[in-house]
Coordinates of C-alpha atoms and ligand atoms in Angstrom, one line a residue:
M1 CA 131.1 80.0 158.2
S2 CA 132.6 81.7 161.2
S3 CA 131.3 81.3 164.7
T4 CA 132.1 82.4 168.2
P5 CA 130.7 79.7 170.3
V6 CA 129.3 80.7 173.6
R7 CA 130.4 78.4 176.3
P8 CA 129.2 78.3 179.9
D9 CA 131.8 79.5 182.4
P10 CA 132.2 76.5 184.7
S11 CA 133.6 78.8 187.4
I12 CA 130.2 80.6 187.7
E13 CA 128.0 78.0 189.4
P14 CA 124.4 79.0 189.5
P15 CA 122.7 78.6 192.8
A16 CA 121.3 75.2 193.7
F17 CA 117.8 74.5 195.0
A18 CA 119.3 74.3 198.5
D19 CA 120.6 77.8 198.2
L20 CA 117.1 79.2 197.7
G21 CA 115.9 78.5 201.2
L22 CA 113.7 75.6 200.5
R23 CA 112.9 73.1 203.3
P24 CA 114.3 69.6 203.3
E25 CA 111.0 67.8 202.4
L26 CA 110.8 69.9 199.2
L27 CA 114.5 69.4 198.4
A28 CA 114.0 65.7 198.8
A29 CA 111.0 65.7 196.4
L30 CA 113.0 67.7 193.8
S31 CA 115.9 65.3 194.0
A32 CA 113.7 62.3 193.7
L33 CA 112.2 63.9 190.5
G34 CA 115.7 64.3 189.1
Y35 CA 115.6 68.1 189.0
E36 CA 119.3 69.0 189.1
E37 CA 119.1 72.8 189.3
P38 CA 116.6 75.6 189.4
T39 CA 115.6 77.2 186.2
P40 CA 116.2 81.0 185.9
I41 CA 112.6 81.8 186.9
Q42 CA 112.8 79.6 189.9
R43 CA 116.0 81.2 190.9
E44 CA 114.5 84.6 190.8
A45 CA 111.0 83.9 192.0
I46 CA 111.4 81.5 194.9
P47 CA 113.3 83.7 197.4
P48 CA 110.9 86.6 197.3
L49 CA 107.9 84.3 197.3
L50 CA 109.2 82.5 200.3
V51 CA 109.2 85.8 202.3
G52 CA 105.6 86.5 201.3
R53 CA 106.1 89.1 198.6
D54 CA 103.6 89.5 195.8
L55 CA 105.0 88.8 192.4
L56 CA 104.3 89.7 188.7
G57 CA 106.1 87.3 186.4
Q58 CA 106.3 87.2 182.7
A59 CA 107.1 83.6 181.8
A60 CA 105.8 81.2 179.2
T61 CA 105.2 77.4 179.5
G62 CA 108.4 75.6 179.6
T63 CA 110.3 78.0 181.9
G64 CA 109.5 76.0 185.0
K65 CA 107.1 78.6 186.3
T66 CA 104.8 76.1 188.0
A67 CA 107.5 74.9 190.4
A68 CA 108.5 78.6 190.9
F69 CA 105.2 79.3 192.6
A70 CA 104.2 75.9 193.9
L71 CA 107.4 75.3 196.0
P72 CA 107.1 78.6 198.0
L73 CA 103.4 78.1 198.4
L74 CA 103.9 74.6 199.8
Q75 CA 106.6 75.8 202.1
R76 CA 104.4 78.6 203.5
M77 CA 101.5 76.4 204.1
P78 CA 100.6 76.8 207.8
E79 CA 101.3 73.7 209.9
E80 CA 98.0 73.8 211.5
R81 CA 95.0 73.7 209.2
P82 CA 92.2 72.6 211.5
D83 CA 89.2 73.8 209.5
G84 CA 90.2 72.0 206.3
E85 CA 89.6 75.1 204.2
P86 CA 92.1 75.8 201.4
V87 CA 95.0 78.0 202.1
A88 CA 96.0 78.5 198.5
L89 CA 94.0 78.9 195.3
V90 CA 95.5 78.7 191.9
L91 CA 93.4 79.9 189.0
V92 CA 94.3 78.5 185.5
P93 CA 92.6 78.9 182.1
T94 CA 92.0 75.2 181.2
R95 CA 91.2 71.9 182.8
E96 CA 94.4 70.4 181.4
L97 CA 96.4 73.0 183.1
A98 CA 94.4 72.5 186.3
V99 CA 95.3 68.8 186.3
Q100 CA 98.9 69.5 185.4
V101 CA 99.4 72.1 188.0
S102 CA 97.7 70.1 190.7
E103 CA 99.9 67.1 189.8
A104 CA 102.9 69.3 190.2
F105 CA 101.8 70.4 193.6
H106 CA 101.1 66.9 194.6
R107 CA 104.5 65.7 193.4
Y108 CA 106.4 68.4 195.2
G109 CA 104.2 68.5 198.4
K110 CA 103.9 64.7 199.1
D111 CA 106.2 64.7 202.1
L112 CA 104.5 67.8 203.5
G113 CA 101.1 66.0 203.3
A114 CA 99.6 68.6 201.1
R115 CA 96.1 67.9 199.9
V116 CA 95.6 69.2 196.4
L117 CA 92.4 69.3 194.4
P118 CA 91.9 70.3 190.8
I119 CA 88.4 71.6 190.0
Y120 CA 87.2 72.3 186.6
G121 CA 84.2 72.2 184.4
G122 CA 83.4 68.9 182.7
Q123 CA 84.2 66.8 185.8
P124 CA 81.2 65.5 187.9
I125 CA 80.6 68.1 190.6
G126 CA 79.7 65.4 193.2
R127 CA 83.3 64.1 193.3
Q128 CA 84.6 67.7 193.8
L129 CA 82.0 68.3 196.5
R130 CA 83.1 65.2 198.5
A131 CA 86.8 66.1 198.1
L132 CA 86.2 69.7 199.2
D133 CA 84.2 68.5 202.1
S134 CA 86.9 66.3 203.4
G135 CA 89.4 69.2 203.5
V136 CA 92.0 70.4 201.0
D137 CA 95.0 72.7 201.3
V138 CA 95.5 73.8 197.7
V139 CA 92.7 74.2 195.1
V140 CA 93.7 74.5 191.4
A141 CA 90.7 75.7 189.5
T142 CA 89.3 77.1 186.3
P143 CA 87.6 80.4 187.2
G144 CA 84.1 79.3 186.0
R145 CA 84.0 76.2 188.2
A146 CA 85.6 77.9 191.1
L147 CA 82.9 80.5 191.0
D148 CA 80.2 77.8 190.9
H149 CA 81.5 76.3 194.1
I150 CA 81.8 79.7 195.8
A151 CA 78.2 80.4 194.9
R152 CA 77.1 77.0 196.4
G153 CA 79.1 77.7 199.5
T154 CA 81.2 74.6 198.9
L155 CA 84.5 76.5 198.3
R156 CA 85.2 78.9 201.1
L157 CA 88.1 81.3 200.6
G158 CA 88.2 82.7 204.1
S159 CA 91.5 80.9 205.1
L160 CA 93.4 81.7 201.9
T161 CA 96.9 83.0 202.4
A162 CA 97.8 83.0 198.7
V163 CA 96.2 83.3 195.3
V164 CA 98.0 82.5 192.0
L165 CA 96.7 83.7 188.6
D166 CA 98.5 81.4 186.2
E167 CA 98.6 82.1 182.5
A168 CA 96.6 85.3 183.2
D169 CA 96.6 86.5 179.6
E170 CA 95.0 83.2 178.5
M171 CA 92.3 83.5 181.2
L172 CA 91.5 87.0 180.0
D173 CA 91.4 85.8 176.4
M174 CA 88.9 83.2 177.4
G175 CA 86.6 85.8 178.9
F176 CA 87.3 85.0 182.5
A177 CA 88.0 88.6 183.6
E178 CA 84.8 89.1 185.5
D179 CA 84.9 85.7 187.1
I180 CA 88.4 86.4 188.4
E181 CA 87.4 89.7 189.8
A182 CA 84.4 88.1 191.6
I183 CA 86.6 85.3 193.0
L184 CA 89.2 87.8 194.3
E185 CA 86.4 89.7 196.1
H186 CA 85.8 86.6 198.2
A187 CA 89.5 86.2 199.1
P188 CA 90.9 87.8 202.3
Q189 CA 92.6 91.2 201.7
Q190 CA 95.6 90.1 203.6
R191 CA 97.1 87.5 201.2
Q192 CA 100.0 86.9 198.9
T193 CA 99.1 87.3 195.2
V194 CA 101.1 86.0 192.3
L195 CA 100.4 86.6 188.7
F196 CA 102.1 84.8 185.8
S197 CA 101.5 85.7 182.2
A198 CA 103.3 84.9 179.0
T199 CA 102.6 88.4 177.6
M200 CA 102.1 91.7 179.4
P201 CA 99.4 93.6 177.6
A202 CA 97.9 96.7 179.3
R203 CA 95.0 94.7 180.7
I204 CA 97.3 92.4 182.6
D205 CA 99.2 95.4 184.0
G206 CA 95.8 96.9 185.1
M207 CA 94.9 93.6 186.8
A208 CA 98.3 93.6 188.6
R209 CA 97.8 97.2 189.7
A210 CA 94.4 96.3 191.1
H211 CA 95.3 93.2 193.0
L212 CA 99.0 93.0 193.7
T213 CA 100.8 95.0 196.4
D214 CA 104.3 96.2 195.7
P215 CA 105.0 93.2 193.6
V216 CA 108.5 91.9 192.6
R217 CA 108.6 92.0 188.8
I218 CA 110.3 89.2 187.0
L219 CA 110.8 89.2 183.3
I220 CA 112.2 85.9 182.2
A221 CA 111.9 86.1 178.5
R222 CA 114.4 88.9 178.3
E223 CA 114.4 90.7 175.0
Q224 CA 118.0 91.8 175.1
P225 CA 120.4 89.6 173.2
V226 CA 122.3 87.1 175.3
A227 CA 126.0 87.7 175.9
G228 CA 128.1 86.6 173.0
E229 CA 127.0 85.5 169.6
A230 CA 124.9 82.4 169.1
P231 CA 126.8 79.9 167.0
R232 CA 125.7 79.6 163.4
V233 CA 124.3 76.2 163.1
R234 CA 121.3 74.9 161.2
Q235 CA 118.5 75.2 163.7
S236 CA 115.2 73.5 163.3
A237 CA 112.3 72.6 165.6
Y238 CA 109.6 70.0 165.4
L239 CA 106.2 70.4 167.1
V240 CA 105.1 67.2 168.7
T241 CA 102.8 66.2 171.5
R242 CA 104.3 64.8 174.6
A243 CA 103.1 61.2 173.9
H244 CA 104.8 61.1 170.6
K245 CA 108.1 62.6 171.7
P246 CA 110.2 59.5 172.0
A247 CA 109.1 58.2 168.6
A248 CA 109.6 61.7 167.1
L249 CA 113.2 61.8 168.4
G250 CA 113.9 58.4 166.9
R251 CA 112.5 59.3 163.6
V252 CA 114.3 62.6 163.3
L253 CA 117.6 61.1 164.3
D254 CA 117.1 58.2 161.9
V255 CA 116.7 60.7 159.1
E256 CA 119.4 63.0 160.2
S257 CA 121.9 60.1 160.8
P258 CA 124.2 62.2 163.0
T259 CA 127.9 61.2 163.5
A260 CA 127.4 61.8 167.2
A261 CA 124.6 63.7 169.0
I262 CA 123.9 65.0 172.4
V263 CA 120.3 65.0 173.6
F264 CA 119.4 67.4 176.4
C265 CA 116.7 66.5 178.9
R266 CA 115.3 68.4 181.9
S267 CA 115.7 65.8 184.6
R268 CA 117.7 62.7 185.5
E269 CA 114.5 60.6 185.3
E270 CA 114.0 61.6 181.7
V271 CA 117.6 61.0 180.9
D272 CA 117.4 57.4 182.1
R273 CA 114.1 56.8 180.4
L274 CA 115.1 58.2 177.1
T275 CA 118.5 56.4 177.1
E276 CA 116.7 53.1 177.4
T277 CA 114.2 54.0 174.7
M278 CA 117.0 55.0 172.3
N279 CA 119.0 51.9 173.0
G280 CA 115.8 49.9 172.2
R281 CA 115.8 51.7 168.8
G282 CA 119.2 50.5 167.9
Y283 CA 121.2 53.5 169.0
R284 CA 124.2 53.2 171.2
A285 CA 123.0 55.7 173.8
E286 CA 124.7 56.6 177.0
A287 CA 123.2 58.6 179.9
L288 CA 125.0 61.4 181.6
H289 CA 123.6 63.2 184.7
G290 CA 124.5 64.6 188.0
G291 CA 123.6 61.5 189.9
M292 CA 126.5 59.6 188.4
S293 CA 130.0 59.4 189.9
Q294 CA 132.9 61.1 188.1
E295 CA 134.3 57.7 187.2
Q296 CA 131.0 56.7 185.5
R297 CA 130.9 60.0 183.6
D298 CA 134.5 59.6 182.4
R299 CA 133.7 56.2 181.1
V300 CA 130.7 57.5 179.2
M301 CA 132.8 60.3 177.7
S302 CA 135.5 58.0 176.5
R303 CA 133.0 55.7 174.9
L304 CA 131.6 58.7 173.0
R305 CA 135.0 59.9 171.9
A306 CA 136.1 56.4 170.9
G307 CA 132.9 56.1 168.7
T308 CA 131.5 53.1 170.7
A309 CA 128.6 55.3 171.6
D310 CA 126.8 57.6 169.2
L311 CA 124.2 59.3 171.4
L312 CA 124.7 61.1 174.7
V313 CA 121.5 61.8 176.7
A314 CA 122.3 64.4 179.3
T315 CA 121.1 67.1 181.7
D316 CA 122.5 70.6 181.5
V317 CA 124.4 70.2 184.7
A318 CA 126.2 67.1 183.7
A319 CA 127.1 68.4 180.3
R320 CA 128.4 71.7 181.5
G321 CA 131.8 72.5 180.0
L322 CA 131.8 69.4 177.9
D323 CA 133.6 69.5 174.6
V324 CA 133.3 66.7 172.2
E325 CA 134.9 67.0 168.8
Q326 CA 132.7 64.5 167.0
L327 CA 129.4 66.1 167.9
S328 CA 127.4 66.9 164.8
H329 CA 123.9 67.4 166.4
V330 CA 122.5 68.9 169.5
V331 CA 119.0 67.9 170.3
N332 CA 116.8 69.7 172.9
Y333 CA 114.3 67.0 173.9
D334 CA 112.4 69.9 175.6
V335 CA 112.5 73.6 174.9
P336 CA 115.2 74.9 177.2
S337 CA 113.9 76.9 180.2
A338 CA 115.6 80.1 179.0
P339 CA 117.2 81.5 175.8
E340 CA 120.6 81.5 177.5
S341 CA 120.4 77.8 178.1
Y342 CA 119.5 77.3 174.4
V343 CA 122.6 79.2 173.3
H344 CA 124.8 77.3 175.7
R345 CA 123.5 74.0 174.5
I346 CA 123.8 74.6 170.8
G347 CA 127.3 76.0 171.3
R348 CA 128.4 72.4 171.6
V349 CA 128.3 72.1 167.8
G350 CA 129.4 74.2 164.9
R351 CA 132.7 75.0 166.5
A352 CA 135.7 76.1 164.6
G353 CA 133.8 76.3 161.4
R354 CA 132.5 72.8 161.5
E355 CA 129.0 72.1 160.4
G356 CA 126.4 71.7 163.1
V357 CA 122.8 71.0 163.5
A358 CA 120.5 72.0 166.4
I359 CA 117.2 70.3 166.8
T360 CA 114.4 71.2 169.2
L361 CA 111.4 69.1 170.0
A362 CA 108.7 71.5 171.3
E363 CA 105.2 70.7 172.6
P364 CA 102.6 72.8 171.0
R365 CA 102.2 74.9 174.1
E366 CA 105.9 75.7 174.0
H367 CA 105.8 77.3 170.6
R368 CA 105.9 80.7 172.2
M369 CA 109.2 80.0 173.9
L370 CA 110.7 79.1 170.5
K371 CA 109.7 82.5 169.2
T372 CA 111.3 84.2 172.2
I373 CA 114.5 82.3 171.6
E374 CA 114.5 83.4 168.0
R375 CA 114.1 87.0 169.0
V376 CA 116.8 86.8 171.6
T377 CA 119.4 85.0 169.4
G378 CA 118.4 87.0 166.3
Q379 CA 118.4 83.7 164.4
R380 CA 115.7 81.7 162.7
I381 CA 114.5 78.4 163.9
T382 CA 112.7 76.6 161.1
I383 CA 109.7 74.6 162.0
D384 CA 110.0 71.3 160.1
K385 CA 107.5 68.5 159.6
I386 CA 108.3 65.3 161.4
P387 CA 109.5 62.9 158.8
T388 CA 106.8 60.5 157.7
V389 CA 107.2 56.7 157.5
A390 CA 107.6 57.2 153.7
D391 CA 110.4 59.8 154.3
L392 CA 112.1 57.4 156.6
R393 CA 112.0 54.6 154.0
T394 CA 113.3 56.9 151.3
R395 CA 116.1 58.0 153.6
R396 CA 117.0 54.5 154.5
L397 CA 117.2 53.5 150.8
E398 CA 119.4 56.5 150.1
L399 CA 121.8 55.3 152.8
T400 CA 121.9 51.8 151.4
Q401 CA 122.5 53.3 147.9
A402 CA 125.4 55.4 149.3
A403 CA 126.9 52.4 151.0
L404 CA 126.7 50.3 147.8
R405 CA 128.2 53.1 145.8
E406 CA 131.1 53.3 148.2
S407 CA 131.6 49.6 148.1
L408 CA 131.5 49.7 144.2
L409 CA 134.2 52.4 144.2
E410 CA 136.4 51.1 147.0
D411 CA 136.0 47.5 147.8
D412 CA 137.6 44.4 146.3
L413 CA 134.5 42.6 145.0
E414 CA 136.3 39.8 143.2
P415 CA 135.8 37.1 145.8
F416 CA 132.0 37.5 145.2
R417 CA 132.1 37.2 141.4
V418 CA 131.7 33.4 141.6
I419 CA 128.3 33.8 143.3
V420 CA 127.0 36.3 140.8
E421 CA 128.2 34.2 137.9
S422 CA 126.6 31.0 139.2
L423 CA 123.3 32.7 140.0
S424 CA 123.3 34.4 136.6
D425 CA 122.8 31.0 134.9
E426 CA 119.5 30.7 136.6
F427 CA 118.4 34.4 137.1
D428 CA 118.6 37.7 135.4
L429 CA 121.5 39.9 136.6
M430 CA 119.0 42.6 137.6
E431 CA 117.2 40.1 139.9
V432 CA 120.5 39.0 141.4
A433 CA 121.4 42.6 142.1
L434 CA 118.0 43.3 143.7
A435 CA 118.3 40.4 146.1
A436 CA 121.8 41.5 147.1
V437 CA 120.6 45.1 147.7
K438 CA 117.8 43.8 149.8
L439 CA 120.1 41.8 152.0
A440 CA 122.5 44.7 152.3
H441 CA 119.7 47.0 153.2
E442 CA 118.3 44.8 155.9
A443 CA 121.8 44.0 157.3
T444 CA 122.9 47.6 157.7
L445 CA 119.6 49.0 158.8
P446 CA 118.0 46.5 161.1
G447 CA 114.8 48.0 162.8
S448 CA 112.3 47.3 160.1
D449 CA 110.2 50.2 159.0
E450 CA 107.2 48.0 158.9
A451 CA 106.7 48.6 162.6
E452 CA 106.9 52.4 162.3
E453 CA 103.8 54.3 162.9
E454 CA 102.9 57.8 161.6
I455 CA 103.5 60.5 164.1
P456 CA 100.7 63.1 164.0
Q457 CA 101.8 66.5 162.5
V458 CA 100.8 69.4 164.7
A459 CA 100.3 72.7 162.8
V460 CA 102.0 75.9 163.8
R461 CA 99.7 78.1 165.8
P462 CA 98.5 80.9 163.5
P463 CA 99.6 84.4 164.4
R464 CA 97.2 86.0 166.9
P465 CA 94.5 87.9 165.0
I466 CA 94.2 91.6 165.6
R467 CA 90.8 92.3 166.8
P468 CA 90.4 96.0 167.7
E469 CA 86.8 95.4 168.7
Y470 CA 87.7 92.7 171.1
D471 CA 86.9 93.6 174.7
G472 CA 88.2 90.5 176.4
R473 CA 84.8 89.2 177.4
G474 CA 82.7 88.3 174.4
D475 CA 84.4 85.1 173.3
R476 CA 83.0 82.7 175.8
R477 CA 79.4 83.6 175.1
G478 CA 80.1 83.8 171.3
G479 CA 82.3 86.3 169.6
R480 CA 81.5 87.7 166.2
P481 CA 82.6 85.8 163.1
R482 CA 85.8 87.1 161.6
A483 CA 86.3 88.0 158.0
G484 CA 87.7 85.2 155.8
G485 CA 89.5 82.0 156.7
V486 CA 87.0 80.6 159.2
T487 CA 84.9 77.5 159.3
Q488 CA 82.5 75.7 161.6
V489 CA 83.2 72.5 163.5
F490 CA 80.2 70.3 164.3
I491 CA 80.2 68.6 167.8
G492 CA 77.5 66.0 168.4
L493 CA 76.7 67.1 171.9
G494 CA 74.5 70.1 172.9
R495 CA 72.3 71.6 175.6
R496 CA 70.7 68.2 176.5
A497 CA 74.2 66.9 177.4
G498 CA 74.6 70.1 179.6
V499 CA 77.2 71.5 177.2
R500 CA 78.0 75.2 177.8
P501 CA 80.2 77.5 175.7
Q502 CA 83.0 77.4 178.3
D503 CA 83.1 73.6 178.1
L504 CA 83.8 73.8 174.4
V505 CA 86.3 76.6 174.7
G506 CA 88.0 74.7 177.6
A507 CA 88.1 71.5 175.5
I508 CA 89.5 73.2 172.5
T509 CA 92.1 75.3 174.2
G510 CA 93.1 72.4 176.4
E511 CA 93.6 69.9 173.6
T512 CA 95.1 72.2 171.0
R513 CA 97.3 75.2 170.7
V514 CA 94.3 77.3 169.6
S515 CA 93.7 80.1 172.1
G516 CA 90.4 81.4 173.3
R517 CA 90.7 84.5 171.2
D518 CA 91.0 82.4 168.0
I519 CA 87.6 80.9 168.6
G520 CA 84.7 82.6 167.0
S521 CA 80.9 82.2 167.6
I522 CA 79.6 79.3 169.5
E523 CA 76.1 77.9 168.8
I524 CA 74.6 75.4 171.1
A525 CA 71.6 73.5 169.9
D526 CA 69.7 70.8 171.8
R527 CA 71.7 67.9 170.4
F528 CA 74.7 69.5 168.8
S529 CA 77.0 72.5 168.9
L530 CA 78.8 74.5 166.2
V531 CA 82.0 76.3 166.9
E532 CA 83.6 78.7 164.5
V533 CA 87.4 78.4 164.2
P534 CA 90.1 79.6 161.8
L535 CA 90.3 77.4 158.8
A536 CA 94.0 76.9 159.4
V537 CA 93.4 75.1 162.7
A538 CA 90.2 73.3 161.9
D539 CA 91.8 69.9 161.5
E540 CA 93.7 70.3 164.7
V541 CA 90.6 71.3 166.6
I542 CA 88.7 68.3 165.2
A543 CA 91.6 65.9 166.1
G544 CA 91.9 67.4 169.5
L545 CA 88.2 67.1 170.3
R546 CA 88.0 63.6 168.9
G547 CA 90.7 62.6 171.3
S548 CA 89.0 64.1 174.4
T549 CA 85.7 64.1 176.2
I550 CA 83.2 66.9 176.7
K551 CA 81.1 66.7 179.8
G552 CA 82.6 63.3 180.3
R553 CA 81.3 62.0 176.9
K554 CA 82.8 61.2 173.6
A555 CA 81.3 63.2 170.8
T556 CA 81.1 63.0 167.0
V557 CA 83.3 65.8 165.8
R558 CA 83.6 66.9 162.1
L559 CA 83.6 69.8 159.8
D560 CA 80.1 71.1 159.6
R561 CA 78.4 70.0 156.4
D562 CA 77.8 73.5 155.2
N563 CA 81.4 74.4 155.7
R564 CA 83.2 71.5 154.0
R565 CA 86.0 72.6 151.9
Ligands
AMP1 P1 106.4 74.6 183.4 O1 107.1 75.7 182.6 O2 106.1 75.0 184.8 O3 105.2 74.1 182.6 O4 107.4 73.4 183.5 C1 107.9 72.8 182.4 C2 108.5 71.4 182.7 O5 109.7 71.5 183.3 C3 107.6 70.5 183.6 O6 107.6 69.2 183.0 C4 108.4 70.4 184.9 O7 108.3 69.2 185.5 C5 109.8 70.6 184.4 N1 110.7 71.3 185.4 C6 110.4 72.4 186.1 N2 111.5 72.9 186.8 C7 112.5 72.0 186.6 C8 113.8 71.9 187.0 N3 114.4 72.8 187.8 N4 114.6 70.9 186.5 C9 114.0 70.0 185.7 N5 112.8 70.0 185.2 C10 112.0 71.0 185.6

């Protein structure tokens, strides 16, 4: 196997956050969060946004797009905001994203005193009314609920200086096109408008033409191959929810048993947290990040080289230019923010014809970014199932067997003969062997697998169905059933609980990787609802809905009786 590893050129230092023109309060917040350098989209988007340009950006989740628009918006917030009306409005497709984006604004804008409010369907409107009344600077909303508030006169857009349409393609898929148009009509003409979308279909282009003025265009998921050839290593990915990531990493590494591995994280904070978790799991893990002195870093590297550490948990910045012979595995704890970064990272293994393995843990929403990386590198990333507890047990037994075989072939076992002989008076030889194997197994692999819990498998999102009849509006009110491969999910809440189609669509798209356009007809009866979804994702939809609330209530969720397989 030949390979031309691509290595970062340490002489070309990418710009730091400080070079982008951000104010000290924001720089301090980023540093406290452990962000070491801007992602490509942040590098490209922040400077034009800071000078007030409109922007059309193609970027998927995982690229750092939220900070790319949030930081400039926060910086441009007028100092004086006497009337308490919002100066920025961010429209997002789901309530989960509304919460996530407003948390991001809050984290970055704390020192600037930014007041941020998420508003979305499913949350009691009273709380939102009180918050709006007491004054907010940034509103992050789903279109339906934003429009409700505008109609009530509780959300006034007269002071807006900026509007962001985030994940615009998803919003259109969910049938929010008209709502968005109506909202934009209420916003001042003189404003900055930013549109982010993972895909750029004609409808998004049309929307951009209608609402953006001379926008800067940024295409982050470049389709051209990255410079150089990606190294030929075994590349696989695991889809896992954020909550199960540390356990999934442990499980995958236990099964892979790397000689030495480097685990890449996005921030210093995560590096520290994960190092601790992995040490708790019995690995000899060392942290490496930009907050450490050169001396500390050298110490870590020599421990890795000497084999007294087997896991390096690092940020990109700290690991730049690093070359470790022993590395067998590179792990992306998160999907890298750009294909280039993926190639650089995996270039750490598989050098000079050695075998290498690259593993990526991706959250369901980041699946699209994996596809982009595959296209750009021209190499396949296999999506594997997270090993089960049974897989782990089997693997551990294999390791014990291999260790025993080696001992049988190589060790001097004579000194132990006396024990076996004396025990064989009392026990069968097989039983003696079994007891010895048990002790060896437990001694070499501490961490009992009794305590291991199953990690839920998340299915791969099915390819987007082609629906020529689709006009981008029908789904929310109930699209038509699609031919073959669909089923109905029963949800034990209906009209009496105030459930509307958009609540169900919001809950499903927020809790799973199913997109609005995959959802078929929605039927809302007095006491229950039925939602049509593709068979392939029914289990995921059921699990997602069971784990969440609809209109603040837990509901019975199951496959509809008439549709059981
Ligand atoms: P997004 O693509 O906006 O959903 O961001 C993906 C994740 O990356 C979020 O968890 C952010 O907190 C994180 N993130 C964004 N920018 C950076 C950065 N420059 N360095 C480290 N982490 C980042």
